[in-house]
Amino acid sequence: MKKLLAAAALFAGLTTSAPASEPDPASWETVVEQARGQTVYFNAWGGSENINAYIEWAGGRLMEDYGVELVHVKLDDTANAVAKVVAEKAAGRNDAGTVDLIWINGENFASMKRQKLLLGGEWATKLPNWHYVDIENKQTILTDFTIATDGQESPWGMAKLVFFYDSARTDADELPQSADGLLEWAKANPGRFSYPQPPDFIGSSFLKQVLSEKVADRPALLKPVVEEEFGAVTKPLFDYLDQLHPVMWRSGRAYPQNYPAMRQLLADSELDIIFAFNPAEASSAIANGELPDSVRSFTFPGGTLSNTHFVAIPYNAAAKAGALVLANFLISPEAQAHKQDPRIWGDPTVLNIGKLDAEDRARFDALDLGIATLAPDELGPALDEPHPTWMDRLETEWKRRYGVAN
Amino acid sequence: MDGKGLRLDDIRISLNGAPLLSIAHTIAPGEVLTVMGPSGSGKSTLLAFIGGFLDPAFEASGQVFIDDEDLTPVASEDRHVGILFQDPLLFPHMTVAGNLTFAIPATISGRVRRRDIACRALEGVELAGYEDRDPDTLSGGQKARVALARVLLAEPRALLLDEPFSKLDAELRQQMRDLVFSKARQSGLPTLLVTHDEADAAAAGGNVIRLGG
Amino acid sequence: MIARFGPPLTILLLAGPVLAGLAGTLLPAFGYLPALGGDTFSFEPFGELAAQSGIWRSAWMSYYTGVAAAAISLLLVMLFVAAWAGTRAFATIQHLVSPLLSVPHAAAAFGFAFLIAPSGVLSRLASPWLTGWDRPPDAIIVNDGAALSLIAGLVVKEVPFLLLVTLAALPQVPVERTRKITALLGYGRIAGFIYASWPQIYRQIRLAVLAVIAFSASVVDVAAILGPTLPGTLAVRLAGWMNDPEISMRFLASAGALLQLGVAVAAILTWIAVEKTLGPLIQLMAQAGYSLRRDRWLRLAVLWTMALAAGTVFAGLGALAIWSIAGLWQFPDTLPDSVTLKSWMRAAPRMAGPLVTTCIVAVCATAIAVALAMMCLVREDTTGRRTSRFALPLIYLPLVVPQVAFLFGLQLLFVLSGTVASLPALVFAHVVFVLPYVFLSLSDPWRAFDRRYEAIAAGLGKSRNTTLWRIRAPMLLRAILTAAAVGFAVSIGQYLPTLLVGAGRLPTITTEAVALASGGNRRVIGVYAFLQMLLPLAGFAIATLVPALLFRRFRAMRA
């Protein structure tokens, strides 16, 4: 298989030499000129109505300011868009592809970057709004799951693992402070905790969170998996899971399929502790009547996983100029502040507020983050995402051990 | 040959190479030929061949003439050979009058005129006033009479009868026989009747050919 | 006559895409796909497939789900028709069940899950006053490891399909007359029907039954919602591999697709074996005079089971409807705290485009499919040849070959021809899946037509065309419109082909619904499922009302 992949990469390398007419973000006026009248097919997960509404708002603004039409291609899995680009490449369609912009991070980015399926030329760092981006404090903007972004993807929002509970049912004093604490809590409250079934993104993230806490040699996780050491490195994780599963929801014989399903289980009082990658998620859900207003957030004092999500342009996109304009708009202070509003989406900004002028800063200051949202200084330390190979390998191992229930 | 009537010229029908029947006969206008035989003897197949709707699974040779015209290469709809089956088979989605006007040749035009002809045909089978009835609401005997009126309205050049009386009760059966044969004679139609009922043959009064089992 | 072109065109339309798509699947299954670096043939993908944990269990579950869902559905339909055909209760249930056919599988499955889950509507209704639960019990009902809820969910959806097909076949068999005869001979209603009428009916609906087996054994969306997860059924895992960003997974997925094909074939072969056993057994029972004279208890049981099946789907849809307007709705509240139109208002502006696409594609695909099916059937009458032994499997191909098995290859074809994401390409892809259902629904009543009517018309001097349009088509109008309604519903329910051939740029209500369903938001699912249900319902309403109005004066046409 490895050989095949190498061959595929080679094949990719031969066919992706950029045509001369590629838009150059360094001369921005030309890009804006080229973009006018283009239609940008933005391939983004469509499972959340408030995110869909936000993208629709962005489309309206894009049309007003630049005459660029945005079409949201709603995916149930980002991998579908990757698959589309792969299929186009297999068919030799090296320009006029059907995907212009992809919402992406982690293993999908790693995979596309490795196969040279992305627009290069460090375009992201040449966008006019790039100078607002908080590269000083948010390292995950430059290294996506330990992979250098190399300007092949532009940041869109920040994510951090945050736990939610219903204060009407659970006492704040009893909340666990670490993965070990969570195990103790689960033993004391059997059937009230679960995590989405890997390879769901949130579920796999839980595995990485536990591994990051329990691993003896944390820096090992930042490098690709070494197969010979995998068993030893991950032993603490799987020992942990072996203890956790019997006291989990459905005794670990069924899992919620994703985060929204888990949120529903909290609302149904089947689960007592859930977690998400968006600190404002609980406030959003309360505003939408999906969770009771007694839900609150907490994190582990020792830190939780944190990462950034991005947008990227396939090498064969038909509307590259339009995609650049959209990517630039998405990191504008206006778009970022709108996005951080929990009534809209609540997704934390990638910008450095300190770099903004007074007017733009006021947009952020005016936001009410909601009762269930922790302030940025209450979120606790950030744990780095392991190298993407870990995600893949952990998912495989999880499936091998737990993929077939008895 | 004087040529008038329905002439069956050396007709042989077989299925998968096994001969089913062979017949050669001329039926004069107004005359009835009865072909008798048990079921499976191929008598309905003979009618299908004459009517031009023989299942392609059968092999057939020989020719059919009406008034010296060779019908064999002619399409079924251009042969103008009327047929009556065991069941009256009135079109269930048309009124009684609708069934009849459908049968009137296209050369006769005008809605009123066509309907008028249909009404008179109904009178001819003693069903005056039944024009607008749903055929499904008629009795078995009434249906049979409408079917007879329908086939005659199309101005056929010959009439084929496929056991048309077998599903009627005894009293009706005799009435229908009389009606059908007298109408056929009146119209001067060469008529071919297939049946396994001796009484049918007797009522028809013409020649009888018996097919083996 | 243009009907001459019907059969070759149909075969090309059905077999072409499937075979091309299959080639695009078959070659990678043996390691060959030069664009992805596979340029030698090997069995490596199969080795990898066999090494997947729980793969045989996945395949086994897919297999028995297919057989069990079809067997239970058919048994229920048979007993129901046997026990109640021609009665008022039959008409009532028939009217209750028929609209259910049009409910998209995913929507029905969600409704079912919302109903029976530990925190579902049933549990809420009974809590806490009866059960004492103030929190939902920690019990696996949905996603159970034995696939029982999956089978149940499939049965409530397949029963309407089989019932409709049976109803279309019913007028061709003298059920009422036969019933009187068997009653006089001392047979109970059910026994008499099964001995005397059922064999003729079954012959007409057999292909539909086989399609149900193949569908149930390879369904993706329903299995993803209701089926086991540790591991999932084969089709669900296959869809996952197909979507894996790691391109090397294509080889594994292709091998899996072949296994899925084998599973579907095995399920159908099992069924044929059962047919061969049960047919003679029923004859033996008949000859032994086993008359089941006192069958009232069975008749009532069947009636209630049928009502329960229909009621379940309706209640599930009701649950979806309530969720679509629910504010906060906590367990064990029977009803939501508050009612809000927020979910609808959020969705409304985004539904117009997909709605138009859905309708255009469904109408075009159905019209083409009905025209082709009729051309084939007319041609078949002319030549006297039934769709030959060679052609029949071809018509079946898109139904038996699991969609996941050939869609990737098909998508490649569209990309190569530069037609991907165009409306004609999407209509074409839909025709591939609509045509078999239309043909299956139409061919049996069409063939069962009493051709003596045509002989009579020919004797009256009417041309073939006149006979077709004035006699046969009107008499079969109900069957034709029913087939069209089935086609319309099939088109609307298409998910994978729309997603892949539309390249996501031609969203329909269904692709939008499934994309949103991945978010698991019950409120949004409620909104889209409702809309999804409304469209095909309109199709079936037309199929029922038009003939009823047109032929309201004619008793024999009401059948």
PDB file of N, CA and C in Angstrom, chain A residues 129-138 140-141 154-159 307-310 327 330-333 335-337 339-340 347-353 355-356 364:
ATOM      1  N   ASN A 129      -5.740  40.349   4.810  1.00  0.00           N
ATOM      2  CA  ASN A 129      -6.134  40.323   6.217  1.00  0.00           C
ATOM      3  C   ASN A 129      -5.226  39.441   7.079  1.00  0.00           C
ATOM      4  N   TRP A 130      -4.211  38.834   6.459  1.00  0.00           N
ATOM      5  CA  TRP A 130      -3.326  37.933   7.208  1.00  0.00           C
ATOM      6  C   TRP A 130      -2.661  38.651   8.379  1.00  0.00           C
ATOM      7  N   HIS A 131      -2.381  39.961   8.231  1.00  0.00           N
ATOM      8  CA  HIS A 131      -1.637  40.653   9.285  1.00  0.00           C
ATOM      9  C   HIS A 131      -2.422  40.775  10.583  1.00  0.00           C
ATOM     10  N   TYR A 132      -3.743  40.525  10.563  1.00  0.00           N
ATOM     11  CA  TYR A 132      -4.514  40.515  11.814  1.00  0.00           C
ATOM     12  C   TYR A 132      -4.383  39.178  12.554  1.00  0.00           C
ATOM     13  N   VAL A 133      -3.948  38.136  11.834  1.00  0.00           N
ATOM     14  CA  VAL A 133      -4.007  36.784  12.391  1.00  0.00           C
ATOM     15  C   VAL A 133      -3.032  36.628  13.549  1.00  0.00           C
ATOM     16  N   ASP A 134      -3.486  35.944  14.577  1.00  0.00           N
ATOM     17  CA  ASP A 134      -2.725  35.832  15.833  1.00  0.00           C
ATOM     18  C   ASP A 134      -1.713  34.698  15.762  1.00  0.00           C
ATOM     19  N   ILE A 135      -0.683  34.870  14.921  1.00  0.00           N
ATOM     20  CA  ILE A 135       0.328  33.821  14.828  1.00  0.00           C
ATOM     21  C   ILE A 135       1.252  33.836  16.039  1.00  0.00           C
ATOM     22  N   GLU A 136       1.189  34.938  16.810  1.00  0.00           N
ATOM     23  CA  GLU A 136       2.078  35.062  17.965  1.00  0.00           C
ATOM     24  C   GLU A 136       1.660  34.113  19.074  1.00  0.00           C
ATOM     25  N   ASN A 137       0.363  34.069  19.392  1.00  0.00           N
ATOM     26  CA  ASN A 137      -0.097  33.297  20.540  1.00  0.00           C
ATOM     27  C   ASN A 137      -0.736  31.961  20.165  1.00  0.00           C
ATOM     28  N   LYS A 138      -1.191  31.853  18.935  1.00  0.00           N
ATOM     29  CA  LYS A 138      -1.911  30.636  18.559  1.00  0.00           C
ATOM     30  C   LYS A 138      -1.044  29.819  17.603  1.00  0.00           C
ATOM     31  N   THR A 140      -1.160  26.825  16.726  1.00  0.00           N
ATOM     32  CA  THR A 140      -1.822  25.832  15.861  1.00  0.00           C
ATOM     33  C   THR A 140      -2.225  26.426  14.523  1.00  0.00           C
ATOM     34  N   ILE A 141      -2.050  27.758  14.380  1.00  0.00           N
ATOM     35  CA  ILE A 141      -2.362  28.352  13.080  1.00  0.00           C
ATOM     36  C   ILE A 141      -1.263  28.020  12.064  1.00  0.00           C
ATOM     37  N   SER A 154      -5.765  28.609   5.070  1.00  0.00           N
ATOM     38  CA  SER A 154      -5.940  29.874   5.774  1.00  0.00           C
ATOM     39  C   SER A 154      -6.819  29.622   7.000  1.00  0.00           C
ATOM     40  N   PRO A 155      -6.401  30.125   8.168  1.00  0.00           N
ATOM     41  CA  PRO A 155      -7.153  29.820   9.390  1.00  0.00           C
ATOM     42  C   PRO A 155      -8.564  30.398   9.332  1.00  0.00           C
ATOM     43  N   TRP A 156      -9.491  29.714  10.001  1.00  0.00           N
ATOM     44  CA  TRP A 156     -10.875  30.195  10.005  1.00  0.00           C
ATOM     45  C   TRP A 156     -11.397  30.349  11.445  1.00  0.00           C
ATOM     46  N   GLY A 157     -11.076  29.351  12.287  1.00  0.00           N
ATOM     47  CA  GLY A 157     -11.575  29.436  13.654  1.00  0.00           C
ATOM     48  C   GLY A 157     -10.742  28.580  14.585  1.00  0.00           C
ATOM     49  N   MET A 158     -10.919  28.806  15.911  1.00  0.00           N
ATOM     50  CA  MET A 158     -10.146  28.082  16.914  1.00  0.00           C
ATOM     51  C   MET A 158     -11.036  27.063  17.600  1.00  0.00           C
ATOM     52  N   ALA A 159     -10.427  25.971  18.013  1.00  0.00           N
ATOM     53  CA  ALA A 159     -11.197  24.944  18.704  1.00  0.00           C
ATOM     54  C   ALA A 159     -10.437  24.499  19.944  1.00  0.00           C
ATOM     55  N   ASN A 307      -6.925  23.122  18.751  1.00  0.00           N
ATOM     56  CA  ASN A 307      -6.446  23.180  17.372  1.00  0.00           C
ATOM     57  C   ASN A 307      -7.148  24.295  16.610  1.00  0.00           C
ATOM     58  N   THR A 308      -6.804  24.408  15.356  1.00  0.00           N
ATOM     59  CA  THR A 308      -7.382  25.440  14.502  1.00  0.00           C
ATOM     60  C   THR A 308      -8.021  24.751  13.309  1.00  0.00           C
ATOM     61  N   HIS A 309      -9.151  25.328  12.828  1.00  0.00           N
ATOM     62  CA  HIS A 309      -9.671  24.805  11.566  1.00  0.00           C
ATOM     63  C   HIS A 309      -9.494  25.854  10.475  1.00  0.00           C
ATOM     64  N   PHE A 310      -9.372  25.370   9.248  1.00  0.00           N
ATOM     65  CA  PHE A 310      -8.868  26.182   8.139  1.00  0.00           C
ATOM     66  C   PHE A 310      -9.773  26.071   6.918  1.00  0.00           C
ATOM     67  N   ALA A 327     -11.597  33.440   1.196  1.00  0.00           N
ATOM     68  CA  ALA A 327     -10.723  33.103   2.321  1.00  0.00           C
ATOM     69  C   ALA A 327     -10.295  34.377   3.055  1.00  0.00           C
ATOM     70  N   LEU A 330     -13.161  35.727   5.111  1.00  0.00           N
ATOM     71  CA  LEU A 330     -13.452  34.937   6.309  1.00  0.00           C
ATOM     72  C   LEU A 330     -12.548  35.313   7.484  1.00  0.00           C
ATOM     73  N   ILE A 331     -11.349  35.887   7.195  1.00  0.00           N
ATOM     74  CA  ILE A 331     -10.507  36.324   8.333  1.00  0.00           C
ATOM     75  C   ILE A 331     -10.560  37.849   8.520  1.00  0.00           C
ATOM     76  N   SER A 332     -11.578  38.490   7.925  1.00  0.00           N
ATOM     77  CA  SER A 332     -11.762  39.918   8.186  1.00  0.00           C
ATOM     78  C   SER A 332     -12.329  40.086   9.597  1.00  0.00           C
ATOM     79  N   PRO A 333     -12.027  41.188  10.263  1.00  0.00           N
ATOM     80  CA  PRO A 333     -12.570  41.403  11.614  1.00  0.00           C
ATOM     81  C   PRO A 333     -14.089  41.309  11.642  1.00  0.00           C
ATOM     82  N   ALA A 335     -16.160  39.497   9.692  1.00  0.00           N
ATOM     83  CA  ALA A 335     -16.612  38.108   9.602  1.00  0.00           C
ATOM     84  C   ALA A 335     -16.252  37.330  10.865  1.00  0.00           C
ATOM     85  N   GLN A 336     -15.073  37.592  11.408  1.00  0.00           N
ATOM     86  CA  GLN A 336     -14.629  36.859  12.593  1.00  0.00           C
ATOM     87  C   GLN A 336     -15.458  37.225  13.828  1.00  0.00           C
ATOM     88  N   ALA A 337     -15.801  38.518  13.956  1.00  0.00           N
ATOM     89  CA  ALA A 337     -16.604  38.927  15.107  1.00  0.00           C
ATOM     90  C   ALA A 337     -18.012  38.361  15.004  1.00  0.00           C
ATOM     91  N   LYS A 339     -18.844  35.671  13.578  1.00  0.00           N
ATOM     92  CA  LYS A 339     -18.766  34.233  13.817  1.00  0.00           C
ATOM     93  C   LYS A 339     -18.673  33.912  15.300  1.00  0.00           C
ATOM     94  N   GLN A 340     -18.010  34.801  16.052  1.00  0.00           N
ATOM     95  CA  GLN A 340     -17.805  34.519  17.473  1.00  0.00           C
ATOM     96  C   GLN A 340     -19.062  34.774  18.302  1.00  0.00           C
ATOM     97  N   ASP A 347     -17.967  30.581  17.358  1.00  0.00           N
ATOM     98  CA  ASP A 347     -16.661  29.974  17.108  1.00  0.00           C
ATOM     99  C   ASP A 347     -15.560  31.000  17.390  1.00  0.00           C
ATOM    100  N   PRO A 348     -14.598  30.671  18.253  1.00  0.00           N
ATOM    101  CA  PRO A 348     -13.593  31.661  18.648  1.00  0.00           C
ATOM    102  C   PRO A 348     -12.739  32.139  17.464  1.00  0.00           C
ATOM    103  N   THR A 349     -12.314  33.390  17.561  1.00  0.00           N
ATOM    104  CA  THR A 349     -11.610  34.020  16.455  1.00  0.00           C
ATOM    105  C   THR A 349     -10.166  33.533  16.340  1.00  0.00           C
ATOM    106  N   VAL A 350      -9.593  33.671  15.142  1.00  0.00           N
ATOM    107  CA  VAL A 350      -8.178  33.364  14.924  1.00  0.00           C
ATOM    108  C   VAL A 350      -7.354  34.659  14.932  1.00  0.00           C
ATOM    109  N   LEU A 351      -8.047  35.798  15.134  1.00  0.00           N
ATOM    110  CA  LEU A 351      -7.352  37.082  15.056  1.00  0.00           C
ATOM    111  C   LEU A 351      -6.764  37.466  16.415  1.00  0.00           C
ATOM    112  N   ASN A 352      -5.777  38.329  16.370  1.00  0.00           N
ATOM    113  CA  ASN A 352      -5.214  38.922  17.578  1.00  0.00           C
ATOM    114  C   ASN A 352      -5.940  40.240  17.798  1.00  0.00           C
ATOM    115  N   ILE A 353      -6.790  40.275  18.847  1.00  0.00           N
ATOM    116  CA  ILE A 353      -7.628  41.457  19.072  1.00  0.00           C
ATOM    117  C   ILE A 353      -6.750  42.703  19.228  1.00  0.00           C
ATOM    118  N   LYS A 355      -4.225  43.536  17.654  1.00  0.00           N
ATOM    119  CA  LYS A 355      -3.746  44.117  16.401  1.00  0.00           C
ATOM    120  C   LYS A 355      -4.835  44.906  15.673  1.00  0.00           C
ATOM    121  N   LEU A 356      -6.055  44.835  16.166  1.00  0.00           N
ATOM    122  CA  LEU A 356      -7.161  45.478  15.449  1.00  0.00           C
ATOM    123  C   LEU A 356      -7.225  46.952  15.793  1.00  0.00           C
ATOM    124  N   PHE A 364     -15.726  43.048  18.865  1.00  0.00           N
ATOM    125  CA  PHE A 364     -15.494  41.883  19.728  1.00  0.00           C
ATOM    126  C   PHE A 364     -15.906  42.179  21.166  1.00  0.00           C
TER     127      PHE A 364
END
